[in-house]
PDB file of C-alpha atoms in Angstrom:
ATOM      1  CA  GLN A 765       7.869  34.672-121.874  1.00 79.00           C
ATOM      2  CA  VAL A 766       7.468  31.163-122.653  1.00 88.00           C
ATOM      3  CA  GLN A 767       8.793  28.433-120.476  1.00 95.00           C
ATOM      4  CA  LEU A 768       9.300  25.033-120.908  1.00 97.00           C
ATOM      5  CA  VAL A 769       9.965  22.280-119.174  1.00 97.00           C
ATOM      6  CA  GLU A 770      11.071  18.792-119.451  1.00 98.00           C
ATOM      7  CA  SER A 771      10.879  15.920-117.105  1.00 98.00           C
ATOM      8  CA  GLY A 772      10.495  12.128-117.062  1.00 98.00           C
ATOM      9  CA  GLY A 773      14.117  10.968-119.393  1.00 98.00           C
ATOM     10  CA  GLY A 774      15.787   7.578-117.866  1.00 98.00           C
ATOM     11  CA  SER A 775      17.764   4.768-118.772  1.00 98.00           C
ATOM     12  CA  VAL A 776      15.796   1.961-119.724  1.00 98.00           C
ATOM     13  CA  GLN A 777      16.953  -1.518-121.767  1.00 98.00           C
ATOM     14  CA  SER A 778      15.269  -2.767-125.644  1.00 98.00           C
ATOM     15  CA  GLY A 779      11.236  -2.916-125.197  1.00 98.00           C
ATOM     16  CA  GLY A 780      10.719  -1.055-122.105  1.00 98.00           C
ATOM     17  CA  SER A 781       8.823   2.295-121.702  1.00 98.00           C
ATOM     18  CA  LEU A 782       8.944   5.270-120.006  1.00 98.00           C
ATOM     19  CA  ARG A 783       5.970   8.408-120.227  1.00 98.00           C
ATOM     20  CA  LEU A 784       8.362  12.226-121.169  1.00 98.00           C
ATOM     21  CA  SER A 785       6.450  15.396-119.441  1.00 98.00           C
ATOM     22  CA  CYS A 786       6.806  18.987-120.018  1.00 98.00           C
ATOM     23  CA  ALA A 787       4.795  21.283-118.089  1.00 97.00           C
ATOM     24  CA  ALA A 788       4.509  25.147-119.975  1.00 95.00           C
ATOM     25  CA  SER A 789       4.544  28.421-118.888  1.00 94.00           C
ATOM     26  CA  ILE A 790       2.142  30.248-121.580  1.00 85.00           C
ATOM     27  CA  TYR A 791      -0.807  31.942-120.561  1.00 84.00           C
ATOM     28  CA  THR A 792      -3.036  31.238-123.494  1.00 88.00           C
ATOM     29  CA  TYR A 793      -1.057  27.585-123.491  1.00 89.00           C
ATOM     30  CA  SER A 794      -4.164  26.317-124.987  1.00 87.00           C
ATOM     31  CA  THR A 795      -3.609  27.553-128.410  1.00 90.00           C
ATOM     32  CA  TYR A 796      -0.146  26.255-128.836  1.00 94.00           C
ATOM     33  CA  TYR A 797       0.555  23.838-131.123  1.00 97.00           C
ATOM     34  CA  MET A 798       2.833  21.257-128.727  1.00 97.00           C
ATOM     35  CA  ALA A 799       5.140  18.882-130.448  1.00 98.00           C
ATOM     36  CA  TRP A 800       8.449  16.120-129.171  1.00 98.00           C
ATOM     37  CA  PHE A 801      11.109  16.363-131.061  1.00 98.00           C
ATOM     38  CA  ARG A 802      14.590  14.208-130.526  1.00 98.00           C
ATOM     39  CA  GLN A 803      18.349  14.620-131.242  1.00 98.00           C
ATOM     40  CA  ALA A 804      20.930  12.082-131.156  1.00 97.00           C
ATOM     41  CA  PRO A 805      24.487  12.872-131.172  1.00 93.00           C
ATOM     42  CA  GLY A 806      25.848  13.570-134.593  1.00 95.00           C
ATOM     43  CA  LYS A 807      22.141  13.404-135.799  1.00 97.00           C
ATOM     44  CA  GLU A 808      20.025  16.411-136.614  1.00 97.00           C
ATOM     45  CA  ARG A 809      16.894  17.177-134.659  1.00 98.00           C
ATOM     46  CA  GLU A 810      13.831  15.537-135.845  1.00 98.00           C
ATOM     47  CA  GLY A 811       9.796  15.983-134.989  1.00 98.00           C
ATOM     48  CA  VAL A 812       8.918  12.614-132.951  1.00 98.00           C
ATOM     49  CA  ALA A 813       5.223  13.842-132.359  1.00 98.00           C
ATOM     50  CA  ALA A 814       2.265  16.703-132.101  1.00 98.00           C
ATOM     51  CA  ILE A 815      -0.647  17.343-131.095  1.00 98.00           C
ATOM     52  CA  ASP A 816      -2.631  20.463-132.368  1.00 96.00           C
ATOM     53  CA  THR A 817      -5.636  22.264-129.973  1.00 94.00           C
ATOM     54  CA  SER A 818      -8.322  19.786-130.522  1.00 93.00           C
ATOM     55  CA  GLY A 819      -6.256  16.419-129.777  1.00 94.00           C
ATOM     56  CA  GLY A 820      -5.597  15.612-133.351  1.00 97.00           C
ATOM     57  CA  THR A 821      -1.919  14.281-133.439  1.00 98.00           C
ATOM     58  CA  ILE A 822       0.783  13.491-136.455  1.00 98.00           C
ATOM     59  CA  TYR A 823       3.787  11.369-135.664  1.00 98.00           C
ATOM     60  CA  ALA A 824       7.115  10.836-137.534  1.00 98.00           C
ATOM     61  CA  ASP A 825       6.901   7.000-138.404  1.00 98.00           C
ATOM     62  CA  SER A 826       9.929   5.600-137.539  1.00 97.00           C
ATOM     63  CA  VAL A 827       7.419   6.014-133.851  1.00 98.00           C
ATOM     64  CA  LYS A 828       4.385   5.024-134.674  1.00 98.00           C
ATOM     65  CA  GLY A 829       2.298   2.425-132.531  1.00 98.00           C
ATOM     66  CA  ARG A 830       4.825   3.169-130.093  1.00 98.00           C
ATOM     67  CA  PHE A 831       4.984   6.519-129.282  1.00 98.00           C
ATOM     68  CA  THR A 832       1.608   8.220-128.018  1.00 98.00           C
ATOM     69  CA  ILE A 833       1.179  12.380-127.520  1.00 98.00           C
ATOM     70  CA  SER A 834      -1.463  13.870-125.066  1.00 98.00           C
ATOM     71  CA  ARG A 835      -1.775  17.080-123.456  1.00 97.00           C
ATOM     72  CA  ASP A 836      -3.954  18.518-120.079  1.00 95.00           C
ATOM     73  CA  ASN A 837      -4.660  21.667-120.861  1.00 93.00           C
ATOM     74  CA  THR A 838      -5.680  22.218-117.299  1.00 94.00           C
ATOM     75  CA  LYS A 839      -2.386  21.350-115.976  1.00 95.00           C
ATOM     76  CA  ASN A 840      -0.718  23.208-119.163  1.00 95.00           C
ATOM     77  CA  THR A 841       1.027  19.634-119.619  1.00 96.00           C
ATOM     78  CA  VAL A 842       2.185  17.938-122.678  1.00 97.00           C
ATOM     79  CA  TYR A 843       2.743  13.641-122.545  1.00 98.00           C
ATOM     80  CA  LEU A 844       5.396  11.636-124.092  1.00 98.00           C
ATOM     81  CA  GLN A 845       3.938   7.844-123.543  1.00 98.00           C
ATOM     82  CA  MET A 846       7.157   5.589-125.437  1.00 98.00           C
ATOM     83  CA  ASN A 847       6.085   1.998-125.299  1.00 98.00           C
ATOM     84  CA  SER A 848       8.514  -0.963-127.318  1.00 98.00           C
ATOM     85  CA  LEU A 849      11.653   1.820-127.219  1.00 98.00           C
ATOM     86  CA  GLU A 850      14.489   0.373-128.779  1.00 98.00           C
ATOM     87  CA  PRO A 851      18.307   1.859-128.838  1.00 97.00           C
ATOM     88  CA  GLU A 852      17.021   3.890-131.912  1.00 97.00           C
ATOM     89  CA  ASP A 853      15.276   5.981-129.575  1.00 98.00           C
ATOM     90  CA  THR A 854      18.384   6.959-127.718  1.00 98.00           C
ATOM     91  CA  ALA A 855      18.655  10.401-127.711  1.00 98.00           C
ATOM     92  CA  LEU A 856      18.045  14.066-126.152  1.00 98.00           C
ATOM     93  CA  TYR A 857      14.019  14.691-126.561  1.00 98.00           C
ATOM     94  CA  TYR A 858      12.655  18.526-126.939  1.00 98.00           C
ATOM     95  CA  CYS A 859       9.496  19.510-125.984  1.00 98.00           C
ATOM     96  CA  ALA A 860       8.098  22.795-128.487  1.00 98.00           C
ATOM     97  CA  ALA A 861       5.117  24.776-128.476  1.00 97.00           C
ATOM     98  CA  GLY A 862       4.128  26.656-131.776  1.00 95.00           C
ATOM     99  CA  ARG A 863       2.029  27.956-134.638  1.00 94.00           C
ATOM    100  CA  VAL A 864       1.980  25.627-136.634  1.00 96.00           C
ATOM    101  CA  PHE A 865       0.893  22.085-137.007  1.00 97.00           C
ATOM    102  CA  SER A 866       3.871  20.488-137.996  1.00 97.00           C
ATOM    103  CA  LEU A 867       6.959  18.205-137.510  1.00 98.00           C
ATOM    104  CA  ARG A 868       9.103  20.518-138.967  1.00 97.00           C
ATOM    105  CA  LEU A 869      11.819  21.908-136.938  1.00 95.00           C
ATOM    106  CA  GLY A 870      11.476  25.556-137.663  1.00 95.00           C
ATOM    107  CA  TYR A 871       8.128  25.799-137.444  1.00 96.00           C
ATOM    108  CA  TYR A 872       8.243  26.136-133.247  1.00 96.00           C
ATOM    109  CA  ASN A 873      10.497  29.125-132.054  1.00 93.00           C
ATOM    110  CA  ASN A 874       9.749  28.128-128.296  1.00 95.00           C
ATOM    111  CA  TRP A 875      12.006  24.884-126.878  1.00 97.00           C
ATOM    112  CA  GLY A 876      12.681  23.080-123.983  1.00 97.00           C
ATOM    113  CA  GLN A 877      15.772  22.400-122.511  1.00 97.00           C
ATOM    114  CA  GLY A 878      16.063  18.341-123.440  1.00 97.00           C
ATOM    115  CA  THR A 879      15.198  15.270-121.149  1.00 98.00           C
ATOM    116  CA  GLN A 880      17.411  12.110-121.552  1.00 98.00           C
ATOM    117  CA  VAL A 881      16.393   9.588-123.211  1.00 98.00           C
ATOM    118  CA  THR A 882      18.735   6.389-123.297  1.00 98.00           C
ATOM    119  CA  VAL A 883      17.956   2.469-124.571  1.00 98.00           C
ATOM    120  CA  SER A 884      20.285  -0.611-123.828  1.00 98.00           C
ATOM    121  CA  SER A 885      19.702  -3.465-126.097  1.00 94.00           C
TER     122      SER A 885
END
């Protein structure tokens, strides 16, 4: 059974930074692709960043150059460093684990409960 627990969300002003963490209870964690998604009120859930088993990464255009995804396979944890935050980044951020390296929602079937990020102007 896969369990994902996010932490690190909060409220910051525009231009600020936050670091999200996702602790995974997965026996074979290092073999999973990991990703971060977000969902703003009234909008669809969208892929933000993903990392493959070797550390390769992909990002949504809206966060390139501002967000960095990383993983520590010794701690079964994936991180999302978010810099230069903007009000448009306000959303509930979800961690996900899957078997395909993608930012497409349908490829992930293991989800955390989410952590709220609020950016004020």
